[in-house]
Amino acid sequence: MIVELFGLPGSGKTFYCNELREKKKYRDIMTFYKEKFFGKVIFHLILIFGMIKKEFRKTYNDLIDIIGTDINKKNWITKEAEMNIYIKYIVIIYFIEKNSKNLVIDEGIIHYCMVLFAEYELDKEQCFKIIEYFDNKYFKDKKCICNINCNIDIALSRMKNRNRKRAPIDFLSDDKLIILLERYEQFIGYIKNKYTIIDISELLN
């Protein structure tokens, strides 16, 4: 079973990934990527050379067809990061999840679609088409979706307290950050209305 967590930044996704890894023996491949230098190197080598492979390339092109000309939009927060990189991330995450068992992931396909909606203002229907594209491949019977409940005030407080400076979102003013969190929250509502969501406590008990 693949367990994908989603929720606001600062909601505790990484914490619960660790809990599932330690208590239920789920694997968390992305921890290696996020915390280890060599993990980042390996991930980006897959990013570069994986896209050369026919199956990777076909999946990538299918997603580009779904999005259309919006692929050229710029991130409204940084005005520099291109949406294209997130599409490649989604493709790689798909192939990681496709070939895994008992995997927990906090930055999966739903997470990156949430980024596309919140930070790039991609239409929600396009985001759902991306998710449904993978649903039709394998997710419906293999994937469990867990929301980490957290309101904007708590998320904002936790983000300030952790004082992490590794992503563009960590450098936003409070005003811009609240706008972004509201967009994240809006997308979470869409997901909760469309999919069966499991409470994280059900998996930990």
mmCIF file of C-alpha atoms in Angstrom:
data_model
loop_
_atom_site.group_PDB
_atom_site.id
_atom_site.type_symbol
_atom_site.label_atom_id
_atom_site.label_comp_id
_atom_site.label_asym_id
_atom_site.label_seq_id
_atom_site.Cartn_x
_atom_site.Cartn_y
_atom_site.Cartn_z
ATOM 1 C CA MET A 1 0.000 0.000 0.000
ATOM 2 C CA ILE A 2 1.185 3.513 -0.833
ATOM 3 C CA VAL A 3 0.269 6.082 1.816
ATOM 4 C CA GLU A 4 0.341 9.670 0.592
ATOM 5 C CA LEU A 5 0.043 12.403 3.178
ATOM 6 C CA PHE A 6 -1.082 15.887 2.270
ATOM 7 C CA GLY A 7 -1.840 19.064 4.140
ATOM 8 C CA LEU A 8 -0.701 22.620 4.727
ATOM 9 C CA PRO A 9 3.000 23.403 5.037
ATOM 10 C CA GLY A 10 3.830 23.009 8.719
ATOM 11 C CA SER A 11 0.927 20.632 9.333
ATOM 12 C CA GLY A 12 3.212 17.785 10.415
ATOM 13 C CA LYS A 13 3.489 15.634 7.287
ATOM 14 C CA THR A 14 7.152 14.841 7.879
ATOM 15 C CA PHE A 15 6.447 13.985 11.535
ATOM 16 C CA TYR A 16 3.764 11.479 10.569
ATOM 17 C CA CYS A 17 5.963 10.019 7.830
ATOM 18 C CA ASN A 18 8.514 9.296 10.547
ATOM 19 C CA GLU A 19 5.822 7.816 12.806
ATOM 20 C CA LEU A 20 4.629 5.431 10.080
ATOM 21 C CA ARG A 21 8.190 4.496 9.243
ATOM 22 C CA GLU A 22 9.107 3.715 12.838
ATOM 23 C CA LYS A 23 5.860 2.181 14.130
ATOM 24 C CA LYS A 24 4.455 0.474 11.043
ATOM 25 C CA LYS A 25 7.650 -0.199 9.071
ATOM 26 C CA TYR A 26 6.625 1.873 6.071
ATOM 27 C CA ARG A 27 9.490 3.049 3.911
ATOM 28 C CA ASP A 28 9.966 6.745 3.186
ATOM 29 C CA ILE A 29 12.178 7.068 0.125
ATOM 30 C CA MET A 30 11.858 10.842 -0.004
ATOM 31 C CA THR A 31 13.538 11.231 3.409
ATOM 32 C CA PHE A 32 16.748 10.014 1.791
ATOM 33 C CA TYR A 33 16.276 12.607 -0.943
ATOM 34 C CA LYS A 34 15.468 15.489 1.392
ATOM 35 C CA GLU A 35 18.018 14.832 4.134
ATOM 36 C CA LYS A 36 21.036 13.349 2.361
ATOM 37 C CA PHE A 37 23.311 15.068 -0.129
ATOM 38 C CA PHE A 38 23.711 11.867 -2.146
ATOM 39 C CA GLY A 39 19.944 11.459 -2.133
ATOM 40 C CA LYS A 40 19.613 14.774 -3.945
ATOM 41 C CA VAL A 41 22.339 13.774 -6.408
ATOM 42 C CA ILE A 42 20.659 10.444 -7.165
ATOM 43 C CA PHE A 43 17.239 12.081 -7.489
ATOM 44 C CA HIS A 44 18.521 14.636 -9.992
ATOM 45 C CA LEU A 45 20.397 11.988 -11.974
ATOM 46 C CA ILE A 46 17.092 10.124 -12.290
ATOM 47 C CA LEU A 47 15.509 13.432 -13.275
ATOM 48 C CA ILE A 48 18.053 13.973 -16.051
ATOM 49 C CA PHE A 49 18.526 10.454 -17.391
ATOM 50 C CA GLY A 50 15.058 9.134 -16.575
ATOM 51 C CA MET A 51 13.475 11.640 -18.931
ATOM 52 C CA ILE A 52 15.470 10.079 -21.760
ATOM 53 C CA LYS A 53 13.688 6.757 -21.309
ATOM 54 C CA LYS A 54 10.665 6.151 -23.510
ATOM 55 C CA GLU A 55 8.194 5.429 -20.680
ATOM 56 C CA PHE A 56 9.271 8.478 -18.660
ATOM 57 C CA ARG A 57 9.078 10.680 -21.733
ATOM 58 C CA LYS A 58 5.612 9.425 -22.705
ATOM 59 C CA THR A 59 4.213 10.083 -19.224
ATOM 60 C CA TYR A 60 5.795 13.542 -19.191
ATOM 61 C CA ASN A 61 4.350 14.388 -22.616
ATOM 62 C CA ASP A 62 0.906 13.146 -21.536
ATOM 63 C CA LEU A 63 0.975 15.578 -18.603
ATOM 64 C CA ILE A 64 2.105 18.423 -20.852
ATOM 65 C CA ASP A 65 -0.865 17.677 -23.112
ATOM 66 C CA ILE A 66 -3.191 17.921 -20.098
ATOM 67 C CA ILE A 67 -1.746 21.263 -19.023
ATOM 68 C CA GLY A 68 -1.296 22.770 -22.467
ATOM 69 C CA THR A 69 0.183 26.248 -22.823
ATOM 70 C CA ASP A 70 0.018 26.869 -19.049
ATOM 71 C CA ILE A 71 3.344 25.064 -18.768
ATOM 72 C CA ASN A 72 5.018 28.402 -19.547
ATOM 73 C CA LYS A 73 3.489 30.240 -16.591
ATOM 74 C CA LYS A 74 5.898 31.571 -13.979
ATOM 75 C CA ASN A 75 5.639 31.004 -10.267
ATOM 76 C CA TRP A 76 3.789 34.009 -8.788
ATOM 77 C CA ILE A 77 5.893 33.829 -5.645
ATOM 78 C CA THR A 78 9.441 33.768 -6.983
ATOM 79 C CA LYS A 79 8.846 34.833 -10.592
ATOM 80 C CA GLU A 80 11.634 32.461 -11.603
ATOM 81 C CA ALA A 81 10.913 28.777 -10.947
ATOM 82 C CA GLU A 82 9.280 27.046 -13.909
ATOM 83 C CA MET A 83 6.290 24.745 -13.643
ATOM 84 C CA ASN A 84 8.110 22.294 -15.889
ATOM 85 C CA ILE A 85 10.305 21.049 -13.030
ATOM 86 C CA TYR A 86 7.254 20.094 -10.953
ATOM 87 C CA ILE A 87 5.850 18.086 -13.854
ATOM 88 C CA LYS A 88 9.123 16.149 -13.949
ATOM 89 C CA TYR A 89 8.919 15.597 -10.190
ATOM 90 C CA ILE A 90 5.407 14.162 -10.611
ATOM 91 C CA VAL A 91 6.672 11.748 -13.268
ATOM 92 C CA ILE A 92 9.530 10.533 -11.060
ATOM 93 C CA ILE A 93 7.268 10.179 -8.013
ATOM 94 C CA TYR A 94 4.921 8.076 -10.131
ATOM 95 C CA PHE A 95 7.672 5.631 -11.062
ATOM 96 C CA ILE A 96 8.880 5.450 -7.445
ATOM 97 C CA GLU A 97 5.370 4.731 -6.186
ATOM 98 C CA LYS A 98 4.528 2.396 -9.050
ATOM 99 C CA ASN A 99 7.322 0.019 -8.115
ATOM 100 C CA SER A 100 7.051 0.250 -4.316
ATOM 101 C CA LYS A 101 5.204 -1.493 -1.518
ATOM 102 C CA ASN A 102 4.448 -0.151 1.965
ATOM 103 C CA LEU A 103 5.679 3.307 1.084
ATOM 104 C CA VAL A 104 4.744 6.526 2.878
ATOM 105 C CA ILE A 105 5.332 9.798 1.095
ATOM 106 C CA ASP A 106 4.626 13.391 2.102
ATOM 107 C CA GLU A 107 5.468 15.018 -1.229
ATOM 108 C CA GLY A 108 3.629 12.884 -3.716
ATOM 109 C CA ILE A 109 1.528 13.566 -6.782
ATOM 110 C CA ILE A 110 -1.291 15.234 -4.847
ATOM 111 C CA HIS A 111 1.225 17.480 -3.078
ATOM 112 C CA TYR A 112 2.784 18.637 -6.339
ATOM 113 C CA CYS A 113 -0.638 19.195 -7.919
ATOM 114 C CA MET A 114 -1.433 21.326 -4.865
ATOM 115 C CA VAL A 115 1.745 23.327 -5.562
ATOM 116 C CA LEU A 116 0.695 23.797 -9.198
ATOM 117 C CA PHE A 117 -2.704 25.063 -8.065
ATOM 118 C CA ALA A 118 -1.507 27.290 -5.211
ATOM 119 C CA GLU A 119 1.736 28.684 -6.541
ATOM 120 C CA TYR A 120 1.182 28.599 -10.305
ATOM 121 C CA GLU A 121 -2.574 29.135 -10.306
ATOM 122 C CA LEU A 122 -3.131 26.113 -12.517
ATOM 123 C CA ASP A 123 -6.834 25.402 -12.973
ATOM 124 C CA LYS A 124 -8.162 22.863 -10.470
ATOM 125 C CA GLU A 125 -9.699 20.770 -13.258
ATOM 126 C CA GLN A 126 -6.295 20.434 -14.876
ATOM 127 C CA CYS A 127 -4.831 19.369 -11.528
ATOM 128 C CA PHE A 128 -7.554 16.745 -11.144
ATOM 129 C CA LYS A 129 -6.927 15.497 -14.669
ATOM 130 C CA ILE A 130 -3.299 14.893 -13.673
ATOM 131 C CA ILE A 131 -4.347 12.970 -10.549
ATOM 132 C CA GLU A 132 -6.978 10.999 -12.475
ATOM 133 C CA TYR A 133 -4.397 10.157 -15.128
ATOM 134 C CA PHE A 134 -2.480 8.238 -12.465
ATOM 135 C CA ASP A 135 -5.663 6.922 -10.832
ATOM 136 C CA ASN A 136 -6.413 5.183 -14.104
ATOM 137 C CA LYS A 137 -2.946 3.656 -14.152
ATOM 138 C CA TYR A 138 -2.886 2.124 -10.678
ATOM 139 C CA PHE A 139 -3.759 4.376 -7.735
ATOM 140 C CA LYS A 140 -7.380 3.521 -7.032
ATOM 141 C CA ASP A 141 -6.609 0.094 -5.575
ATOM 142 C CA LYS A 142 -3.106 0.760 -4.331
ATOM 143 C CA LYS A 143 -3.081 4.187 -2.746
ATOM 144 C CA CYS A 144 -4.316 5.502 0.586
ATOM 145 C CA ILE A 145 -4.713 9.277 0.952
ATOM 146 C CA CYS A 146 -4.335 10.869 4.395
ATOM 147 C CA ASN A 147 -4.999 14.497 5.229
ATOM 148 C CA ILE A 148 -3.160 16.081 8.165
ATOM 149 C CA ASN A 149 -5.704 18.437 9.705
ATOM 150 C CA CYS A 150 -4.260 21.845 10.527
ATOM 151 C CA ASN A 151 -5.610 25.389 10.266
ATOM 152 C CA ILE A 152 -3.774 28.339 8.742
ATOM 153 C CA ASP A 153 -2.923 30.025 12.068
ATOM 154 C CA ILE A 154 -1.256 26.873 13.402
ATOM 155 C CA ALA A 155 0.562 26.243 10.114
ATOM 156 C CA LEU A 156 1.854 29.832 10.056
ATOM 157 C CA SER A 157 3.064 29.581 13.665
ATOM 158 C CA ARG A 158 4.849 26.277 13.050
ATOM 159 C CA MET A 159 6.519 27.556 9.899
ATOM 160 C CA LYS A 160 7.902 30.525 11.819
ATOM 161 C CA ASN A 161 9.050 28.386 14.732
ATOM 162 C CA ARG A 162 10.907 25.883 12.580
ATOM 163 C CA ASN A 163 12.711 28.781 10.837
ATOM 164 C CA ARG A 164 13.591 26.635 7.845
ATOM 165 C CA LYS A 165 15.208 28.485 4.940
ATOM 166 C CA ARG A 166 15.402 25.961 2.139
ATOM 167 C CA ALA A 167 12.478 26.790 -0.170
ATOM 168 C CA PRO A 168 11.020 30.010 -1.667
ATOM 169 C CA ILE A 169 7.948 29.695 0.562
ATOM 170 C CA ASP A 170 10.179 30.067 3.647
ATOM 171 C CA PHE A 171 11.133 33.615 2.624
ATOM 172 C CA LEU A 172 7.656 35.013 2.012
ATOM 173 C CA SER A 173 6.204 37.913 3.958
ATOM 174 C CA ASP A 174 3.304 37.035 6.260
ATOM 175 C CA ASP A 175 0.788 38.607 3.869
ATOM 176 C CA LYS A 176 1.939 36.559 0.877
ATOM 177 C CA LEU A 177 2.304 33.438 2.991
ATOM 178 C CA ILE A 178 -1.284 33.689 4.225
ATOM 179 C CA ILE A 179 -2.534 34.102 0.646
ATOM 180 C CA LEU A 180 -0.580 31.008 -0.350
ATOM 181 C CA LEU A 181 -1.819 28.978 2.622
ATOM 182 C CA GLU A 182 -5.393 29.961 1.752
ATOM 183 C CA ARG A 183 -4.877 28.593 -1.756
ATOM 184 C CA TYR A 184 -3.395 25.385 -0.332
ATOM 185 C CA GLU A 185 -6.381 25.076 1.980
ATOM 186 C CA GLN A 186 -8.757 25.605 -0.942
ATOM 187 C CA PHE A 187 -7.168 22.750 -2.872
ATOM 188 C CA ILE A 188 -7.266 20.498 0.199
ATOM 189 C CA GLY A 189 -11.019 21.108 0.302
ATOM 190 C CA TYR A 190 -11.315 20.022 -3.324
ATOM 191 C CA ILE A 191 -9.396 16.799 -2.608
ATOM 192 C CA LYS A 192 -11.479 16.002 0.464
ATOM 193 C CA ASN A 193 -14.683 16.426 -1.537
ATOM 194 C CA LYS A 194 -13.486 14.222 -4.381
ATOM 195 C CA TYR A 195 -11.618 11.364 -2.689
ATOM 196 C CA THR A 196 -12.060 9.079 0.297
ATOM 197 C CA ILE A 197 -9.651 10.420 2.890
ATOM 198 C CA ILE A 198 -8.276 8.271 5.719
ATOM 199 C CA ASP A 199 -7.464 9.802 9.102
ATOM 200 C CA ILE A 200 -3.810 9.326 10.011
ATOM 201 C CA SER A 201 -4.810 7.894 13.418
ATOM 202 C CA GLU A 202 -6.404 4.900 11.684
ATOM 203 C CA LEU A 203 -3.040 3.936 10.255
ATOM 204 C CA LEU A 204 -1.067 4.499 13.435
ATOM 205 C CA ASN A 205 -3.377 2.517 15.738
#
